Amino acid sequence: MTHRFRRMPGGAAARVIAAAVVLVAGAGWALTVILSPAAGVSVSDDFTLVTAVEGDVGAHLTLNVAAQWNLQAVGTNEAAGVVTSVDLGPGQLVDEGARLYSVNQRPVVVAEGDVPAYRAIGPGDSGADVAQLQRMLARLGFYGGDAGAAGDSGGAGGAGDSGGARGAADSGDGGDADGHVGASTVAAISAWQRSLGEDAGAEGASASAEGANATVAFGDVIFVPRLPARLALKPDVVTRGATLAGGEPVLQWLGESPVFTLPVSTDQSALVSTGTRVLIDDGSGDTWQAVTAGRAESTSGTVVVALVPAPTDATPPSDAAAPAQPPGSANGAQAGPICAADCDAVPVVGQTLFVSRVVTVETAHGTVVPSAALRSTADQTVIVIDAGGSEHAVRVTTASQGLAVVSGIDPGLVVRVAIDAGQGDAASVVTGPAATTPAIAP
């Protein structure tokens, strides 16, 4: 059955559902049989007989994982008027020149730059903001940089400058930006504005008129520290028909990926060590893989365990949670987002819960016997005793919930299971963590 994710109401603490599962493929017995032998099974005063089988033993907790984008404000609107279109989808991955919205049918686009827009940019202007604009124009194919001896520093030359729109000298990376609006930049701005008009239909009249003097109006471009990036408009501010006055924070950066956490109780926390695998159902039939890292206790008493992407090698995760990095920062040594290429499945606003399996005991395959069949000798050798009383040395691979996978014997061997393993000179051997009440799945 596929579990669909559901939205957490009002930021309330996640409601967790815990269970442990032990699988015994093809087993002819289960824990209930061990505790209460079926009719016809040989039973003495000290033991019952059980046949070892081939199967799998493992355990997991079924819990809710919480995912939430760490929204950070990165852009302010400076255009005044009525919002005539909203072009950016929530959490959309965008690059240089992408249209965000339109005000009075004039497009507002995004570009990369550390200096926020603070003025109109036109012929003769110089500065870091001009260089940012030139880099955007170059990456869009409109600006080729200093193509002649005089270059852009020669002033507000005409469109005849050989470094004009979509010139062959385009570097593609904006490396030739000189920070001065000269002839090449004037031509590039005009061509770019005409392209916006061609794409936008009726909006072209506004862009073409401005292109006559090649001025980028204050509010035409919002600079953000890094692109490409996942961005979202504030839905309570930028809506079709809304009136903007300028100065409104409107653009948010979502981060490289949502932040994933695992809320657990104190008892459950004892079962979840650092590096525990977590398999997250994305709600559409696919599985995201993560591992546990740092943890902190919330004000409600719940322990919040941080999750990081499952490593691509055997390197264990850091015991400290990895915070979201702002635009322009490195993302560390993580293998990539937990949600991989499907992070759109996490809504932009609020916290979303996904059903997950927290693997407390990794599943192992082999010969399965009840843990009560395991005994230790005086020299600490682990053994099982067959129906005839002969001892067989075994090695325990894993154990959980009264079952153990062992090597050293083959499936089909009939072994003794002590009725009361706590009595006599041979104590049963139980390994692996304690867990909640098991469910046996044949």
PDB file of N, CA, C and O in Angstrom, residues 194-246:
ATOM      1  N   ARG A 194      13.587  44.680 -26.531  1.00  0.00           N
ATOM      2  CA  ARG A 194      12.734  44.308 -27.657  1.00  0.00           C
ATOM      3  C   ARG A 194      12.329  42.845 -27.571  1.00  0.00           C
ATOM      4  O   ARG A 194      11.202  42.475 -27.894  1.00  0.00           O
ATOM      5  N   SER A 195      13.247  41.994 -27.104  1.00  0.00           N
ATOM      6  CA  SER A 195      12.911  40.567 -26.986  1.00  0.00           C
ATOM      7  C   SER A 195      11.827  40.342 -25.933  1.00  0.00           C
ATOM      8  O   SER A 195      10.965  39.487 -26.093  1.00  0.00           O
ATOM      9  N   LEU A 196      11.856  41.106 -24.886  1.00  0.00           N
ATOM     10  CA  LEU A 196      10.796  40.999 -23.887  1.00  0.00           C
ATOM     11  C   LEU A 196       9.464  41.418 -24.477  1.00  0.00           C
ATOM     12  O   LEU A 196       8.423  40.822 -24.202  1.00  0.00           O
ATOM     13  N   GLY A 197       9.484  42.456 -25.303  1.00  0.00           N
ATOM     14  CA  GLY A 197       8.259  42.908 -25.946  1.00  0.00           C
ATOM     15  C   GLY A 197       7.722  41.891 -26.915  1.00  0.00           C
ATOM     16  O   GLY A 197       6.508  41.645 -26.972  1.00  0.00           O
ATOM     17  N   GLU A 198       8.587  41.232 -27.679  1.00  0.00           N
ATOM     18  CA  GLU A 198       8.156  40.222 -28.651  1.00  0.00           C
ATOM     19  C   GLU A 198       7.545  39.027 -27.933  1.00  0.00           C
ATOM     20  O   GLU A 198       6.550  38.460 -28.373  1.00  0.00           O
ATOM     21  N   ASP A 199       8.148  38.677 -26.788  1.00  0.00           N
ATOM     22  CA  ASP A 199       7.647  37.512 -26.055  1.00  0.00           C
ATOM     23  C   ASP A 199       6.355  37.829 -25.335  1.00  0.00           C
ATOM     24  O   ASP A 199       5.541  36.950 -25.065  1.00  0.00           O
ATOM     25  N   ALA A 200       6.173  39.111 -24.992  1.00  0.00           N
ATOM     26  CA  ALA A 200       5.078  39.450 -24.099  1.00  0.00           C
ATOM     27  C   ALA A 200       3.869  40.042 -24.773  1.00  0.00           C
ATOM     28  O   ALA A 200       2.905  40.383 -24.118  1.00  0.00           O
ATOM     29  N   GLY A 201       3.902  40.188 -26.090  1.00  0.00           N
ATOM     30  CA  GLY A 201       2.740  40.712 -26.778  1.00  0.00           C
ATOM     31  C   GLY A 201       2.512  42.159 -26.418  1.00  0.00           C
ATOM     32  O   GLY A 201       3.290  43.043 -26.759  1.00  0.00           O
ATOM     33  N   ALA A 202       1.390  42.457 -25.737  1.00  0.00           N
ATOM     34  CA  ALA A 202       1.014  43.831 -25.415  1.00  0.00           C
ATOM     35  C   ALA A 202       2.044  44.517 -24.552  1.00  0.00           C
ATOM     36  O   ALA A 202       2.164  45.743 -24.549  1.00  0.00           O
ATOM     37  N   GLU A 203       2.814  43.749 -23.798  1.00  0.00           N
ATOM     38  CA  GLU A 203       3.809  44.364 -22.938  1.00  0.00           C
ATOM     39  C   GLU A 203       4.941  44.976 -23.735  1.00  0.00           C
ATOM     40  O   GLU A 203       5.741  45.748 -23.246  1.00  0.00           O
ATOM     41  N   GLY A 204       5.035  44.630 -25.011  1.00  0.00           N
ATOM     42  CA  GLY A 204       6.130  45.114 -25.837  1.00  0.00           C
ATOM     43  C   GLY A 204       6.120  46.611 -26.008  1.00  0.00           C
ATOM     44  O   GLY A 204       7.168  47.218 -26.194  1.00  0.00           O
ATOM     45  N   ALA A 205       4.940  47.248 -25.983  1.00  0.00           N
ATOM     46  CA  ALA A 205       4.878  48.693 -26.168  1.00  0.00           C
ATOM     47  C   ALA A 205       5.687  49.410 -25.108  1.00  0.00           C
ATOM     48  O   ALA A 205       6.431  50.345 -25.396  1.00  0.00           O
ATOM     49  N   SER A 206       5.533  48.974 -23.855  1.00  0.00           N
ATOM     50  CA  SER A 206       6.269  49.605 -22.762  1.00  0.00           C
ATOM     51  C   SER A 206       7.758  49.379 -22.911  1.00  0.00           C
ATOM     52  O   SER A 206       8.560  50.285 -22.769  1.00  0.00           O
ATOM     53  N   ALA A 207       8.139  48.117 -23.196  1.00  0.00           N
ATOM     54  CA  ALA A 207       9.563  47.806 -23.302  1.00  0.00           C
ATOM     55  C   ALA A 207      10.190  48.510 -24.489  1.00  0.00           C
ATOM     56  O   ALA A 207      11.320  48.991 -24.412  1.00  0.00           O
ATOM     57  N   SER A 208       9.492  48.610 -25.618  1.00  0.00           N
ATOM     58  CA  SER A 208      10.059  49.242 -26.796  1.00  0.00           C
ATOM     59  C   SER A 208      10.261  50.725 -26.589  1.00  0.00           C
ATOM     60  O   SER A 208      11.244  51.314 -27.025  1.00  0.00           O
ATOM     61  N   ALA A 209       9.307  51.357 -25.893  1.00  0.00           N
ATOM     62  CA  ALA A 209       9.439  52.778 -25.629  1.00  0.00           C
ATOM     63  C   ALA A 209      10.660  53.063 -24.774  1.00  0.00           C
ATOM     64  O   ALA A 209      11.413  53.999 -25.018  1.00  0.00           O
ATOM     65  N   GLU A 210      10.884  52.219 -23.787  1.00  0.00           N
ATOM     66  CA  GLU A 210      12.050  52.402 -22.924  1.00  0.00           C
ATOM     67  C   GLU A 210      13.317  52.110 -23.697  1.00  0.00           C
ATOM     68  O   GLU A 210      14.374  52.680 -23.445  1.00  0.00           O
ATOM     69  N   GLY A 211      13.229  51.202 -24.677  1.00  0.00           N
ATOM     70  CA  GLY A 211      14.407  50.844 -25.451  1.00  0.00           C
ATOM     71  C   GLY A 211      14.933  51.987 -26.288  1.00  0.00           C
ATOM     72  O   GLY A 211      16.071  51.951 -26.742  1.00  0.00           O
ATOM     73  N   ALA A 212      14.096  53.032 -26.525  1.00  0.00           N
ATOM     74  CA  ALA A 212      14.535  54.164 -27.329  1.00  0.00           C
ATOM     75  C   ALA A 212      15.725  54.867 -26.681  1.00  0.00           C
ATOM     76  O   ALA A 212      16.604  55.376 -27.369  1.00  0.00           O
ATOM     77  N   ASN A 213      15.762  54.901 -25.342  1.00  0.00           N
ATOM     78  CA  ASN A 213      16.920  55.510 -24.689  1.00  0.00           C
ATOM     79  C   ASN A 213      17.729  54.487 -23.911  1.00  0.00           C
ATOM     80  O   ASN A 213      18.605  54.847 -23.137  1.00  0.00           O
ATOM     81  N   ALA A 214      17.415  53.184 -24.126  1.00  0.00           N
ATOM     82  CA  ALA A 214      18.188  52.080 -23.552  1.00  0.00           C
ATOM     83  C   ALA A 214      18.376  52.237 -22.051  1.00  0.00           C
ATOM     84  O   ALA A 214      19.488  52.087 -21.537  1.00  0.00           O
ATOM     85  N   THR A 215      17.304  52.521 -21.356  1.00  0.00           N
ATOM     86  CA  THR A 215      17.359  52.648 -19.904  1.00  0.00           C
ATOM     87  C   THR A 215      16.602  51.494 -19.264  1.00  0.00           C
ATOM     88  O   THR A 215      15.463  51.211 -19.634  1.00  0.00           O
ATOM     89  N   VAL A 216      17.250  50.842 -18.302  1.00  0.00           N
ATOM     90  CA  VAL A 216      16.601  49.809 -17.503  1.00  0.00           C
ATOM     91  C   VAL A 216      16.016  50.496 -16.288  1.00  0.00           C
ATOM     92  O   VAL A 216      16.750  51.027 -15.438  1.00  0.00           O
ATOM     93  N   ALA A 217      14.693  50.537 -16.216  1.00  0.00           N
ATOM     94  CA  ALA A 217      14.031  51.278 -15.144  1.00  0.00           C
ATOM     95  C   ALA A 217      14.294  50.633 -13.784  1.00  0.00           C
ATOM     96  O   ALA A 217      14.511  49.406 -13.685  1.00  0.00           O
ATOM     97  N   PHE A 218      14.289  51.471 -12.770  1.00  0.00           N
ATOM     98  CA  PHE A 218      14.386  50.963 -11.403  1.00  0.00           C
ATOM     99  C   PHE A 218      13.164  50.072 -11.130  1.00  0.00           C
ATOM    100  O   PHE A 218      12.035  50.550 -11.182  1.00  0.00           O
ATOM    101  N   GLY A 219      13.402  48.805 -10.868  1.00  0.00           N
ATOM    102  CA  GLY A 219      12.317  47.859 -10.658  1.00  0.00           C
ATOM    103  C   GLY A 219      12.184  46.830 -11.760  1.00  0.00           C
ATOM    104  O   GLY A 219      11.456  45.841 -11.609  1.00  0.00           O
ATOM    105  N   ASP A 220      12.905  47.049 -12.899  1.00  0.00           N
ATOM    106  CA  ASP A 220      12.844  46.067 -13.988  1.00  0.00           C
ATOM    107  C   ASP A 220      13.573  44.773 -13.646  1.00  0.00           C
ATOM    108  O   ASP A 220      13.224  43.704 -14.153  1.00  0.00           O
ATOM    109  N   VAL A 221      14.610  44.867 -12.827  1.00  0.00           N
ATOM    110  CA  VAL A 221      15.465  43.715 -12.512  1.00  0.00           C
ATOM    111  C   VAL A 221      15.585  43.586 -10.992  1.00  0.00           C
ATOM    112  O   VAL A 221      15.792  44.586 -10.295  1.00  0.00           O
ATOM    113  N   ILE A 222      15.452  42.353 -10.501  1.00  0.00           N
ATOM    114  CA  ILE A 222      15.738  42.046  -9.096  1.00  0.00           C
ATOM    115  C   ILE A 222      16.999  41.195  -9.072  1.00  0.00           C
ATOM    116  O   ILE A 222      17.042  40.113  -9.673  1.00  0.00           O
ATOM    117  N   PHE A 223      18.051  41.686  -8.422  1.00  0.00           N
ATOM    118  CA  PHE A 223      19.307  40.941  -8.320  1.00  0.00           C
ATOM    119  C   PHE A 223      19.285  40.050  -7.084  1.00  0.00           C
ATOM    120  O   PHE A 223      18.911  40.497  -5.991  1.00  0.00           O
ATOM    121  N   VAL A 224      19.687  38.793  -7.266  1.00  0.00           N
ATOM    122  CA  VAL A 224      19.801  37.840  -6.156  1.00  0.00           C
ATOM    123  C   VAL A 224      21.229  37.307  -6.133  1.00  0.00           C
ATOM    124  O   VAL A 224      21.917  37.325  -7.157  1.00  0.00           O
ATOM    125  N   PRO A 225      21.712  36.839  -4.989  1.00  0.00           N
ATOM    126  CA  PRO A 225      23.131  36.474  -4.878  1.00  0.00           C
ATOM    127  C   PRO A 225      23.593  35.335  -5.775  1.00  0.00           C
ATOM    128  O   PRO A 225      24.772  35.285  -6.131  1.00  0.00           O
ATOM    129  N   ARG A 226      22.685  34.412  -6.144  1.00  0.00           N
ATOM    130  CA  ARG A 226      23.169  33.254  -6.899  1.00  0.00           C
ATOM    131  C   ARG A 226      22.066  32.685  -7.771  1.00  0.00           C
ATOM    132  O   ARG A 226      20.916  32.566  -7.347  1.00  0.00           O
ATOM    133  N   LEU A 227      22.435  32.333  -8.984  1.00  0.00           N
ATOM    134  CA  LEU A 227      21.535  31.651  -9.912  1.00  0.00           C
ATOM    135  C   LEU A 227      22.316  30.541 -10.606  1.00  0.00           C
ATOM    136  O   LEU A 227      23.533  30.649 -10.761  1.00  0.00           O
ATOM    137  N   PRO A 228      21.646  29.466 -11.057  1.00  0.00           N
ATOM    138  CA  PRO A 228      20.216  29.183 -10.893  1.00  0.00           C
ATOM    139  C   PRO A 228      19.853  28.908  -9.433  1.00  0.00           C
ATOM    140  O   PRO A 228      20.704  28.512  -8.635  1.00  0.00           O
ATOM    141  N   ALA A 229      18.572  29.128  -9.131  1.00  0.00           N
ATOM    142  CA  ALA A 229      18.091  28.933  -7.759  1.00  0.00           C
ATOM    143  C   ALA A 229      16.594  28.677  -7.792  1.00  0.00           C
ATOM    144  O   ALA A 229      15.894  29.075  -8.736  1.00  0.00           O
ATOM    145  N   ARG A 230      16.131  28.008  -6.744  1.00  0.00           N
ATOM    146  CA  ARG A 230      14.690  27.827  -6.559  1.00  0.00           C
ATOM    147  C   ARG A 230      14.139  29.051  -5.841  1.00  0.00           C
ATOM    148  O   ARG A 230      14.560  29.363  -4.728  1.00  0.00           O
ATOM    149  N   LEU A 231      13.198  29.710  -6.492  1.00  0.00           N
ATOM    150  CA  LEU A 231      12.656  30.941  -5.949  1.00  0.00           C
ATOM    151  C   LEU A 231      11.136  30.855  -5.859  1.00  0.00           C
ATOM    152  O   LEU A 231      10.503  30.064  -6.564  1.00  0.00           O
ATOM    153  N   ALA A 232      10.578  31.683  -5.008  1.00  0.00           N
ATOM    154  CA  ALA A 232       9.119  31.757  -4.861  1.00  0.00           C
ATOM    155  C   ALA A 232       8.739  33.193  -4.539  1.00  0.00           C
ATOM    156  O   ALA A 232       9.462  33.898  -3.828  1.00  0.00           O
ATOM    157  N   LEU A 233       7.613  33.628  -5.078  1.00  0.00           N
ATOM    158  CA  LEU A 233       7.059  34.931  -4.742  1.00  0.00           C
ATOM    159  C   LEU A 233       6.198  34.816  -3.495  1.00  0.00           C
ATOM    160  O   LEU A 233       5.569  33.778  -3.267  1.00  0.00           O
ATOM    161  N   LYS A 234       6.167  35.869  -2.701  1.00  0.00           N
ATOM    162  CA  LYS A 234       5.297  35.851  -1.528  1.00  0.00           C
ATOM    163  C   LYS A 234       3.849  35.906  -2.007  1.00  0.00           C
ATOM    164  O   LYS A 234       3.417  36.918  -2.599  1.00  0.00           O
ATOM    165  N   PRO A 235       3.095  34.854  -1.779  1.00  0.00           N
ATOM    166  CA  PRO A 235       1.747  34.780  -2.361  1.00  0.00           C
ATOM    167  C   PRO A 235       0.773  35.797  -1.789  1.00  0.00           C
ATOM    168  O   PRO A 235      -0.241  36.100  -2.425  1.00  0.00           O
ATOM    169  N   ASP A 236       1.073  36.336  -0.622  1.00  0.00           N
ATOM    170  CA  ASP A 236       0.171  37.335  -0.047  1.00  0.00           C
ATOM    171  C   ASP A 236       0.482  38.748  -0.531  1.00  0.00           C
ATOM    172  O   ASP A 236      -0.232  39.698  -0.201  1.00  0.00           O
ATOM    173  N   VAL A 237       1.549  38.889  -1.339  1.00  0.00           N
ATOM    174  CA  VAL A 237       1.933  40.201  -1.851  1.00  0.00           C
ATOM    175  C   VAL A 237       1.765  40.274  -3.371  1.00  0.00           C
ATOM    176  O   VAL A 237       1.157  41.208  -3.893  1.00  0.00           O
ATOM    177  N   VAL A 238       2.314  39.308  -4.072  1.00  0.00           N
ATOM    178  CA  VAL A 238       2.278  39.322  -5.540  1.00  0.00           C
ATOM    179  C   VAL A 238       1.169  38.398  -6.031  1.00  0.00           C
ATOM    180  O   VAL A 238       1.333  37.176  -6.120  1.00  0.00           O
ATOM    181  N   THR A 239       0.051  38.979  -6.314  1.00  0.00           N
ATOM    182  CA  THR A 239      -1.072  38.261  -6.912  1.00  0.00           C
ATOM    183  C   THR A 239      -1.620  39.105  -8.055  1.00  0.00           C
ATOM    184  O   THR A 239      -1.498  40.336  -8.053  1.00  0.00           O
ATOM    185  N   ARG A 240      -2.204  38.447  -9.010  1.00  0.00           N
ATOM    186  CA  ARG A 240      -2.741  39.160 -10.166  1.00  0.00           C
ATOM    187  C   ARG A 240      -3.798  40.172  -9.709  1.00  0.00           C
ATOM    188  O   ARG A 240      -4.744  39.828  -8.997  1.00  0.00           O
ATOM    189  N   GLY A 241      -3.605  41.438 -10.115  1.00  0.00           N
ATOM    190  CA  GLY A 241      -4.520  42.503  -9.737  1.00  0.00           C
ATOM    191  C   GLY A 241      -4.125  43.267  -8.494  1.00  0.00           C
ATOM    192  O   GLY A 241      -4.727  44.307  -8.194  1.00  0.00           O
ATOM    193  N   ALA A 242      -3.109  42.784  -7.757  1.00  0.00           N
ATOM    194  CA  ALA A 242      -2.660  43.491  -6.551  1.00  0.00           C
ATOM    195  C   ALA A 242      -1.927  44.770  -6.935  1.00  0.00           C
ATOM    196  O   ALA A 242      -1.304  44.866  -7.994  1.00  0.00           O
ATOM    197  N   THR A 243      -1.974  45.758  -6.070  1.00  0.00           N
ATOM    198  CA  THR A 243      -1.287  47.030  -6.297  1.00  0.00           C
ATOM    199  C   THR A 243      -0.001  47.063  -5.486  1.00  0.00           C
ATOM    200  O   THR A 243      -0.014  46.823  -4.272  1.00  0.00           O
ATOM    201  N   LEU A 244       1.101  47.363  -6.164  1.00  0.00           N
ATOM    202  CA  LEU A 244       2.403  47.462  -5.516  1.00  0.00           C
ATOM    203  C   LEU A 244       2.856  48.910  -5.537  1.00  0.00           C
ATOM    204  O   LEU A 244       2.652  49.627  -6.530  1.00  0.00           O
ATOM    205  N   ALA A 245       3.481  49.328  -4.454  1.00  0.00           N
ATOM    206  CA  ALA A 245       3.952  50.709  -4.350  1.00  0.00           C
ATOM    207  C   ALA A 245       5.460  50.808  -4.475  1.00  0.00           C
ATOM    208  O   ALA A 245       6.011  51.898  -4.675  1.00  0.00           O
ATOM    209  N   GLY A 246       6.167  49.674  -4.372  1.00  0.00           N
ATOM    210  CA  GLY A 246       7.623  49.671  -4.340  1.00  0.00           C
ATOM    211  C   GLY A 246       8.113  49.531  -2.909  1.00  0.00           C
ATOM    212  O   GLY A 246       7.539  50.112  -1.989  1.00  0.00           O
TER     213      GLY A 246
END
